[in-house]
XYZ file of C-alpha atoms in Angstrom:
600
model
C 0.000 0.000 0.000
C 1.309 3.450 -0.865
C 1.869 5.859 2.000
C 0.316 9.303 2.102
C 3.740 10.875 1.451
C 4.057 9.175 -1.960
C 0.671 10.413 -3.224
C 0.485 13.442 -5.441
C -1.584 16.400 -4.168
C -4.346 15.610 -6.694
C -4.453 11.926 -5.740
C -4.436 12.799 -2.073
C -7.344 15.213 -2.565
C -9.364 12.567 -4.451
C -8.681 10.000 -1.743
C -9.784 12.404 0.966
C -12.941 13.281 -0.994
C -13.804 9.592 -1.454
C -13.219 8.987 2.235
C -15.425 11.951 3.131
C -18.248 10.640 0.907
C -18.037 7.218 2.563
C -18.106 8.773 6.032
C -21.126 10.898 5.036
C -23.001 7.839 3.764
C -22.373 5.916 6.967
C -23.217 8.936 9.110
C -26.425 9.411 7.129
C -27.500 5.840 7.837
C -26.468 6.071 11.497
C -27.975 9.393 12.350
C -31.002 9.623 10.102
C -34.341 7.838 10.169
C -34.398 8.227 6.389
C -31.148 6.291 6.242
C -32.703 3.456 8.225
C -35.723 3.473 5.925
C -33.535 3.227 2.815
C -31.685 0.338 4.418
C -35.009 -1.336 5.210
C -36.041 -1.081 1.554
C -32.935 -3.029 0.537
C -33.592 -5.576 3.279
C -37.215 -5.961 2.172
C -36.151 -6.652 -1.406
C -33.603 -9.220 -0.222
C -36.115 -10.859 2.155
C -38.770 -11.173 -0.553
C -36.247 -12.703 -2.926
C -34.931 -15.067 -0.227
C -38.419 -16.323 0.643
C -39.333 -16.844 -3.010
C -36.043 -18.580 -3.712
C -36.237 -20.938 -0.763
C -39.890 -21.722 -1.488
C -39.079 -22.550 -5.106
C -36.147 -24.780 -4.106
C -38.349 -26.626 -1.610
C -41.064 -27.246 -4.205
C -38.450 -28.346 -6.732
C -37.098 -30.859 -4.213
C -40.608 -32.181 -3.559
C -41.114 -32.488 -7.319
C -37.814 -34.309 -7.810
C -38.006 -36.601 -4.763
C -41.725 -37.360 -4.505
C -42.689 -36.888 -8.152
C -45.470 -34.373 -7.487
C -46.261 -31.315 -9.600
C -44.541 -28.031 -8.790
C -47.946 -26.441 -8.216
C -48.950 -29.051 -5.611
C -48.310 -29.030 -1.876
C -46.566 -32.145 -0.582
C -48.885 -32.548 2.409
C -51.972 -32.545 0.151
C -50.632 -34.896 -2.525
C -51.591 -38.473 -3.275
C -48.277 -40.333 -3.419
C -48.706 -43.837 -4.776
C -45.123 -44.958 -4.208
C -45.089 -45.533 -0.448
C -41.473 -46.634 -0.558
C -40.476 -43.099 -1.519
C -42.499 -41.720 1.402
C -40.599 -44.010 3.789
C -37.133 -43.606 2.312
C -37.063 -39.876 1.513
C -37.047 -38.565 5.132
C -34.386 -41.135 6.034
C -32.188 -40.010 3.137
C -32.777 -36.385 4.145
C -31.788 -37.218 7.703
C -28.623 -38.969 6.510
C -27.683 -35.982 4.317
C -28.367 -33.560 7.168
C -26.346 -35.782 9.501
C -23.381 -35.589 7.122
C -23.825 -31.811 7.072
C -23.829 -31.715 10.880
C -20.774 -33.982 11.070
C -18.760 -31.688 8.797
C -19.889 -28.608 10.711
C -18.975 -30.153 14.060
C -15.416 -30.720 12.854
C -14.978 -27.261 11.336
C -17.090 -24.937 13.491
C -17.224 -24.939 17.284
C -19.408 -21.931 18.025
C -23.168 -22.130 18.307
C -25.287 -20.589 15.571
C -27.124 -17.519 16.862
C -30.742 -16.976 15.824
C -32.424 -13.531 15.458
C -34.083 -13.537 18.904
C -30.841 -14.441 20.651
C -28.851 -11.994 18.514
C -31.098 -9.078 19.449
C -31.299 -10.082 23.106
C -27.592 -10.667 23.728
C -25.390 -9.541 20.841
C -26.761 -6.209 19.700
C -28.215 -7.594 16.477
C -25.031 -9.208 15.188
C -25.649 -12.374 13.162
C -23.162 -14.193 10.969
C -24.436 -14.215 7.382
C -22.475 -17.413 6.773
C -24.281 -19.060 9.684
C -27.579 -17.811 8.265
C -26.896 -19.522 4.937
C -26.013 -22.692 6.844
C -29.335 -22.612 8.701
C -31.210 -21.960 5.453
C -29.471 -24.922 3.788
C -30.257 -27.217 6.740
C -33.873 -26.045 6.716
C -34.174 -26.744 2.974
C -32.747 -30.241 3.384
C -35.147 -30.960 6.231
C -38.253 -29.566 4.553
C -37.322 -30.673 1.048
C -37.021 -34.331 2.052
C -40.333 -34.217 3.889
C -39.468 -33.714 7.570
C -42.384 -32.200 9.474
C -40.935 -28.694 9.776
C -41.656 -25.361 8.116
C -39.356 -23.041 6.212
C -40.103 -19.987 8.363
C -36.986 -20.574 10.489
C -34.802 -20.447 7.383
C -36.696 -17.457 5.985
C -36.236 -15.364 9.124
C -32.657 -16.471 9.796
C -31.452 -15.643 6.286
C -33.356 -12.357 6.011
C -32.296 -11.235 9.496
C -28.708 -12.183 8.656
C -28.858 -9.957 5.586
C -30.196 -7.094 7.727
C -27.407 -7.592 10.250
C -24.793 -7.664 7.484
C -26.031 -4.370 6.064
C -25.972 -2.827 9.521
C -22.439 -4.086 10.120
C -21.205 -2.643 6.831
C -22.724 0.725 7.729
C -21.274 0.492 11.280
C -24.634 1.237 12.840
C -25.355 1.669 16.524
C -26.505 -1.272 18.598
C -30.174 -0.215 18.604
C -30.172 0.419 14.838
C -28.643 -3.002 14.248
C -31.463 -4.574 16.230
C -34.011 -2.700 14.125
C -32.480 -3.933 10.855
C -32.551 -7.512 12.134
C -36.231 -6.930 12.873
C -36.695 -5.558 9.352
C -35.288 -8.788 7.923
C -37.566 -10.978 10.023
C -40.585 -8.781 9.242
C -39.909 -9.056 5.528
C -39.513 -12.825 5.735
C -42.804 -13.489 7.544
C -44.679 -10.899 5.487
C -43.477 -12.466 2.236
C -44.193 -15.998 3.454
C -47.838 -15.249 4.315
C -48.572 -12.299 2.012
C -49.300 -10.405 5.232
C -47.275 -7.221 5.881
C -48.964 -6.349 9.184
C -48.282 -9.856 10.460
C -44.631 -9.542 9.469
C -44.282 -6.131 11.111
C -45.771 -7.225 14.426
C -43.779 -10.456 14.325
C -40.702 -8.235 14.330
C -41.968 -5.981 17.120
C -43.178 -8.748 19.440
C -40.696 -11.545 18.810
C -37.503 -10.150 17.237
C -37.084 -6.593 18.556
C -39.001 -7.209 21.766
C -40.584 -3.769 21.938
C -42.447 -1.211 19.848
C -40.957 2.210 19.164
C -41.617 5.070 16.768
C -38.050 4.829 15.473
C -38.548 1.199 14.413
C -42.074 1.636 13.047
C -41.339 3.021 9.590
C -38.338 0.779 8.714
C -40.037 -2.428 9.885
C -43.367 -1.751 8.163
C -41.717 -0.619 4.926
C -39.502 -3.708 4.851
C -42.567 -5.935 5.348
C -44.512 -4.200 2.545
C -41.599 -4.267 0.092
C -40.897 -7.952 0.814
C -44.560 -8.796 0.233
C -44.577 -7.050 -3.144
C -41.300 -8.694 -4.192
C -42.438 -12.190 -3.185
C -45.782 -11.708 -4.909
C -44.047 -10.547 -8.089
C -41.597 -13.461 -8.074
C -43.811 -16.361 -6.975
C -47.379 -15.084 -7.055
C -48.316 -17.223 -4.046
C -50.867 -15.933 -1.567
C -52.170 -17.385 1.639
C -55.910 -16.738 1.713
C -58.596 -18.665 3.589
C -62.144 -18.451 2.309
C -64.509 -18.515 5.281
C -67.740 -17.730 3.463
C -70.799 -16.324 5.189
C -70.581 -16.585 8.967
C -73.563 -14.573 10.113
C -73.506 -12.237 13.086
C -71.067 -12.808 15.928
C -72.849 -12.443 19.275
C -71.382 -11.894 22.754
C -72.192 -15.531 23.582
C -69.748 -16.650 20.871
C -66.799 -15.234 22.820
C -67.162 -17.862 25.551
C -66.237 -20.832 23.319
C -63.473 -18.750 21.705
C -61.940 -18.050 25.113
C -62.310 -21.704 26.099
C -60.658 -22.764 22.846
C -57.781 -20.381 23.594
C -57.225 -22.016 26.985
C -57.343 -25.504 25.453
C -54.815 -24.502 22.785
C -52.529 -23.090 25.488
C -52.528 -26.406 27.345
C -51.912 -28.387 24.153
C -49.138 -26.000 23.112
C -47.338 -26.527 26.420
C -47.594 -30.304 25.986
C -46.165 -30.064 22.441
C -43.213 -27.918 23.580
C -42.444 -30.264 26.447
C -42.792 -33.209 24.074
C -40.125 -31.772 21.776
C -37.874 -31.139 24.776
C -38.476 -34.694 26.035
C -37.448 -36.216 22.699
C -34.361 -33.994 22.529
C -33.405 -34.994 26.067
C -33.829 -38.680 25.241
C -31.639 -38.220 22.177
C -28.936 -36.445 24.215
C -28.917 -39.143 26.896
C -28.677 -41.914 24.314
C -25.407 -43.121 22.872
C -26.510 -42.190 19.354
C -24.196 -39.523 17.839
C -25.909 -36.220 16.887
C -25.205 -36.739 13.184
C -27.029 -40.104 13.202
C -30.178 -38.901 14.979
C -31.833 -37.168 11.975
C -31.765 -40.393 9.963
C -33.377 -42.298 12.836
C -35.968 -39.558 13.179
C -36.528 -39.793 9.426
C -37.550 -43.442 9.831
C -40.354 -42.458 12.207
C -41.441 -39.551 10.011
C -41.450 -41.823 6.975
C -43.595 -44.403 8.744
C -46.056 -41.710 9.795
C -46.043 -40.339 6.244
C -47.069 -43.756 4.944
C -50.204 -43.462 7.092
C -50.996 -40.007 5.690
C -48.811 -37.558 3.721
C -50.450 -34.725 5.662
C -47.720 -35.061 8.298
C -44.973 -34.308 5.767
C -43.319 -30.920 5.333
C -44.892 -27.786 6.846
C -48.524 -28.646 6.122
C -49.722 -25.879 3.772
C -51.703 -28.231 1.574
C -53.055 -30.231 4.496
C -54.330 -27.049 6.140
C -56.363 -26.082 3.076
C -57.462 -29.677 2.567
C -58.914 -29.988 6.054
C -60.519 -26.568 6.036
C -62.510 -27.510 2.938
C -63.412 -31.030 4.048
C -66.090 -32.414 6.354
C -63.935 -35.202 7.751
C -65.229 -36.982 10.883
C -63.833 -35.893 14.239
C -62.006 -39.214 14.667
C -60.072 -38.597 11.452
C -59.181 -35.056 12.521
C -57.975 -36.296 15.906
C -55.851 -38.945 14.204
C -54.264 -36.405 11.846
C -53.576 -34.053 14.756
C -51.856 -36.767 16.804
C -49.787 -37.940 13.844
C -48.742 -34.383 12.918
C -47.861 -33.569 16.530
C -45.695 -36.666 16.796
C -44.062 -36.077 13.413
C -43.208 -32.459 14.289
C -41.865 -33.365 17.732
C -39.737 -36.193 16.301
C -38.458 -34.027 13.461
C -37.327 -31.192 15.734
C -36.194 -33.481 18.542
C -34.064 -35.683 16.309
C -32.178 -32.752 14.814
C -34.005 -31.708 11.650
C -33.706 -27.957 11.207
C -36.852 -25.872 11.032
C -39.608 -24.374 13.092
C -43.113 -25.009 14.282
C -44.665 -21.788 12.975
C -46.778 -23.247 10.201
C -47.095 -26.624 11.895
C -48.709 -24.852 14.851
C -51.151 -23.127 12.480
C -52.091 -26.462 10.901
C -52.457 -28.280 14.212
C -54.413 -25.361 15.660
C -56.866 -25.477 12.766
C -57.443 -29.165 13.485
C -58.079 -28.417 17.164
C -60.562 -25.733 16.159
C -62.511 -28.089 13.908
C -62.436 -30.823 16.543
C -63.719 -28.304 19.077
C -66.606 -27.451 16.751
C -68.798 -30.336 17.885
C -69.010 -29.454 21.614
C -69.027 -25.742 20.729
C -72.372 -26.185 18.965
C -73.948 -26.816 22.358
C -73.000 -23.378 23.756
C -73.209 -21.076 20.726
C -75.845 -19.549 18.510
C -74.615 -21.588 15.559
C -72.681 -18.796 13.857
C -69.344 -20.387 14.767
C -68.806 -22.659 11.796
C -65.994 -25.246 11.862
C -63.949 -23.015 9.543
C -64.286 -20.033 11.882
C -63.223 -22.170 14.844
C -60.308 -23.478 12.768
C -59.065 -19.904 12.263
C -59.455 -19.178 15.974
C -57.703 -22.427 16.876
C -54.774 -21.909 14.530
C -54.106 -18.444 15.952
C -54.462 -19.565 19.584
C -52.117 -22.553 19.245
C -49.591 -20.492 17.296
C -49.548 -17.934 20.119
C -49.048 -20.709 22.672
C -46.050 -22.135 20.805
C -44.551 -19.180 18.917
C -45.813 -16.205 20.937
C -46.903 -12.847 19.564
C -50.628 -12.375 20.237
C -50.930 -9.311 18.011
C -48.925 -11.068 15.307
C -51.387 -13.927 15.150
C -54.372 -11.603 15.416
C -53.217 -9.646 12.374
C -52.499 -12.912 10.575
C -56.116 -13.924 11.077
C -57.252 -10.531 9.817
C -55.049 -10.583 6.728
C -55.789 -14.158 5.664
C -59.543 -13.898 6.194
C -60.183 -10.159 5.672
C -62.981 -10.532 8.232
C -63.197 -8.277 11.308
C -65.763 -10.296 13.345
C -63.495 -13.354 13.182
C -60.527 -11.185 14.142
C -62.328 -10.076 17.320
C -62.887 -13.714 18.288
C -59.256 -14.476 17.512
C -58.114 -11.605 19.720
C -60.086 -12.985 22.664
C -58.656 -16.468 22.097
C -55.017 -15.417 21.645
C -55.062 -13.205 24.733
C -56.409 -16.135 26.731
C -53.816 -18.486 25.256
C -50.971 -16.037 25.886
C -51.966 -15.389 29.500
C -52.348 -19.087 30.286
C -48.955 -19.967 28.782
C -47.134 -17.086 30.475
C -48.606 -17.764 33.902
C -48.297 -21.556 33.858
C -45.262 -22.189 31.647
C -43.519 -18.881 30.994
C -41.839 -19.652 27.657
C -42.460 -19.723 23.942
C -40.903 -22.484 21.848
C -37.778 -20.420 21.092
C -37.220 -19.156 24.633
C -37.965 -22.619 26.062
C -35.101 -23.982 23.982
C -32.862 -21.164 25.266
C -33.864 -22.156 28.798
C -32.879 -25.772 28.127
C -29.457 -24.529 26.958
C -28.999 -22.567 30.184
C -29.863 -19.092 28.858
C -32.104 -16.882 30.989
C -33.616 -14.743 28.221
C -37.415 -14.721 27.919
C -37.719 -12.444 24.862
C -35.703 -10.433 22.341
C -35.618 -7.450 24.710
C -32.032 -6.198 24.753
C -30.218 -7.550 27.806
C -26.876 -8.088 26.116
C -25.601 -4.673 27.187
C -25.940 -5.774 30.816
C -23.685 -8.757 30.143
C -21.209 -6.505 28.345
C -21.033 -4.133 31.324
C -18.675 -6.389 33.262
C -16.720 -5.929 36.463
C -13.531 -6.058 34.409
C -14.619 -2.930 32.513
C -15.756 -1.019 35.614
C -13.081 -1.833 38.203
C -10.044 0.214 39.245
C -6.747 -1.575 38.768
C -4.675 0.782 41.011
C -5.508 -0.721 44.397
C -3.686 -0.374 47.698
C -2.451 -3.722 49.012
C -0.567 -4.853 52.088
C 0.604 -8.078 53.703
C -1.623 -9.645 56.336
C 1.394 -10.144 58.669
C 2.474 -6.477 58.633
C 2.838 -4.886 62.063
C 0.106 -2.405 62.929
C 2.497 0.500 63.468
C 4.339 -0.214 60.233
C 1.002 -0.336 58.432
C 0.060 3.087 59.835
C 3.380 4.527 58.698
C 2.891 3.125 55.179
C -0.732 4.250 54.909
C -1.267 7.540 56.753
C -4.817 8.748 57.355
C -6.245 10.189 54.129
C -3.963 8.243 51.785
C -6.756 5.808 50.904
C -10.237 4.765 52.012
C -9.492 1.083 52.199
C -6.582 -1.343 51.807
C -6.733 -4.916 50.510
C -4.757 -7.456 52.496
C -2.946 -10.450 50.981
C -1.735 -13.620 52.667
C 1.730 -15.098 52.300
C 0.767 -16.709 48.972
C -0.408 -13.374 47.500
C -4.028 -14.535 47.794
C -6.872 -12.252 48.781
C -7.385 -12.233 52.558
C -9.850 -9.373 53.163
C -10.348 -5.611 53.216
C -9.428 -3.068 55.875
C -11.135 0.304 56.206
C -8.307 2.774 56.846
C -10.370 5.190 58.970
C -11.212 2.258 61.268
C -7.497 1.737 61.949
C -7.025 5.278 63.223
C -10.424 5.505 64.941
C -9.558 2.373 66.906
C -6.231 3.919 67.974
C -7.949 6.993 69.417
C -11.312 5.793 70.716
C -11.193 2.074 71.530
C -10.974 1.084 75.195
C -9.436 -2.235 74.147
C -7.359 -1.493 71.041
C -6.968 -4.231 68.453
C -3.287 -5.169 68.038
C -3.106 -6.941 64.651
C -4.314 -6.201 61.139
C -6.312 -9.423 61.156
C -8.535 -7.868 63.854
C -9.719 -5.247 61.338
C -10.419 -7.573 58.426
C -13.824 -7.654 56.795
C -15.373 -9.363 53.765
C -12.834 -12.172 53.778
C -15.122 -14.329 51.634
C -16.805 -11.558 49.657
C -15.200 -10.574 46.366
C -16.001 -10.107 42.669
C -14.855 -11.902 39.542
C -13.952 -9.956 36.368
C -16.509 -11.734 34.169
C -19.448 -10.824 36.402
C -21.856 -8.256 34.988
C -23.176 -5.135 36.715
C -26.390 -6.807 37.838
C -24.519 -9.715 39.449
C -22.073 -7.324 41.134
C -24.931 -5.209 42.515
C -26.529 -8.336 43.974
C -23.270 -9.271 45.761
C -22.904 -5.739 47.139
C -26.454 -5.923 48.470
C -25.898 -9.342 50.024
C -22.548 -8.502 51.659
C -23.488 -4.934 52.731
C -20.142 -3.757 51.386
C -19.328 -0.328 49.973
C -16.467 -1.757 47.903
C -15.067 -5.182 47.135
C -11.867 -6.619 45.727
C -11.811 -8.198 42.278
C -9.885 -11.484 42.045
C -8.804 -13.357 38.927
C -10.590 -16.626 39.761
C -11.937 -18.705 42.629
C -8.818 -20.884 42.875
C -5.862 -18.460 42.763
C -7.715 -15.461 44.232
C -5.102 -13.004 42.955
C -6.271 -9.414 43.403
C -6.530 -7.576 40.081
C -8.668 -4.584 41.051
C -11.342 -3.018 43.211
C -14.902 -1.883 42.533
C -17.237 0.254 44.633
C -20.984 -0.142 44.857
C -21.555 3.543 44.088
C -19.588 3.360 40.834
C -21.343 0.137 39.807
C -24.810 1.586 40.311
C -23.852 4.836 38.587
C -22.493 3.027 35.509
C -25.525 0.727 35.430
C -27.875 3.703 35.650
C -26.007 5.601 32.932
C -26.077 2.616 30.578
C -29.748 1.949 31.300
C -30.610 5.567 30.519
C -28.559 5.451 27.332
C -30.394 2.324 26.213
C -33.736 3.983 26.924
C -32.802 7.080 24.931
C -31.541 4.988 22.029
C -34.784 3.016 21.962
C -36.857 6.188 21.544
C -34.444 7.807 19.118
C -33.008 10.496 21.411
C -29.377 9.452 20.856
C -27.864 10.342 17.497
């Protein structure tokens, strides 16, 4: 590279001008809402293209593997060759297992999803990891595993949003918004429902609603919808026909259905966790599990192809049919088992659409007893819409997301009001009795404490190591009291940390106490050990501000020593409670101002 001294004045001027233009572009994106909106347009275009591309690849795989038409849904197809139905998921599991084996040897870090990225890492997602997730999701769905593509859609689109934010060197809060824009575009394009996509981002990916995020997220969702519609022309519309007038009495069965869906959703989530736990405790290697899971999925698919893939075709098929309740119950049980086995055995994907399909079955099953307590206006199709939204809220979360989904796919306000009553009931029951959605439940099983995408990563980044003072006053525990007073005269420090003969932390001495004891005590203490306090209270550098504040509160200490680890206990610094709380308060206020757009 040439140095600045070797450049001619003209070349140097051009280089400085180019640099200034680049800085202006980045500053425009960082400091301007218009810049965020322009970025969201690009993300929306990319999300719409990603959804259309992945959907086309999935259909092409179904066409190639199962021999169905590109225009057909796998779960609604009549597949005569049952051997293919049995073998295809096994082959997909084997291919995915090979993928996982290669990844395990080359990559050690865990792949971060959009919720975790926004909660802990300030919206930073590896685009390479996002492509890996999308590829795994396509293998799983394309070979017939009972998972949807929504996980791949959102991961890839959010990864693109994060990459754009990284290139523009955006602030933490802006990065989180762009990740939300990607997820909003993905869901909006997948369901032809921009409001659903936008509220999916607010409730599940960003974790909060703000005026700053409103325009970018909504615009990304709208653009992605238009792009996907132009590229694939698919739309997700449910025809509900004439439903009559909804009366107040109809809300009772809707609320009851919401509670039932909440209970079933909890059972499904725990079922997935149970299968995963069984797989972990077994001696079967992780890269072999998908193939074994594929055997079970294949066997279930031989009973009915409605359990295969996400279930788009099966949803429409059952909405239009008048199948007996026994058949609907059988399909629901088979689909539940297939989805739990698919996820639990290691197939990559989500339960978004599967929860919609299973919820619609619950709604239609519920239709028979509901006739006894309604005016008759609640048709099985209406209850199916209510059920799909309520179960999706129980498993995925996002009550407003699912309410707007019902509105956009039915274009019917009376049904939407019933859905709102059901999803609120479902959400309250799940939160009070279980406390997790499917994503956050899996985080809990991994040992993470996050319950939503609300930004808590900054708390973890505000560590004791970053807040402590390294210039601490130390002395030997065996030092004579008079020698100690000569070394540390009154006013030279507030406190001194004492070390034992092995240079390990022994405790803290308050220097004013040393001199107060000399003047006032009737029975003066004669050794430094008599003044020691907090011998077993100290901080570790990796602790965050919240953990440090809890230790200060428990020990009633104004300041504590920081040691390198629990074994060596070498003193590396000191931290006061006042400074910890001040830094925590400052960072909390900064986060609040960033969220409402007050920080440029």
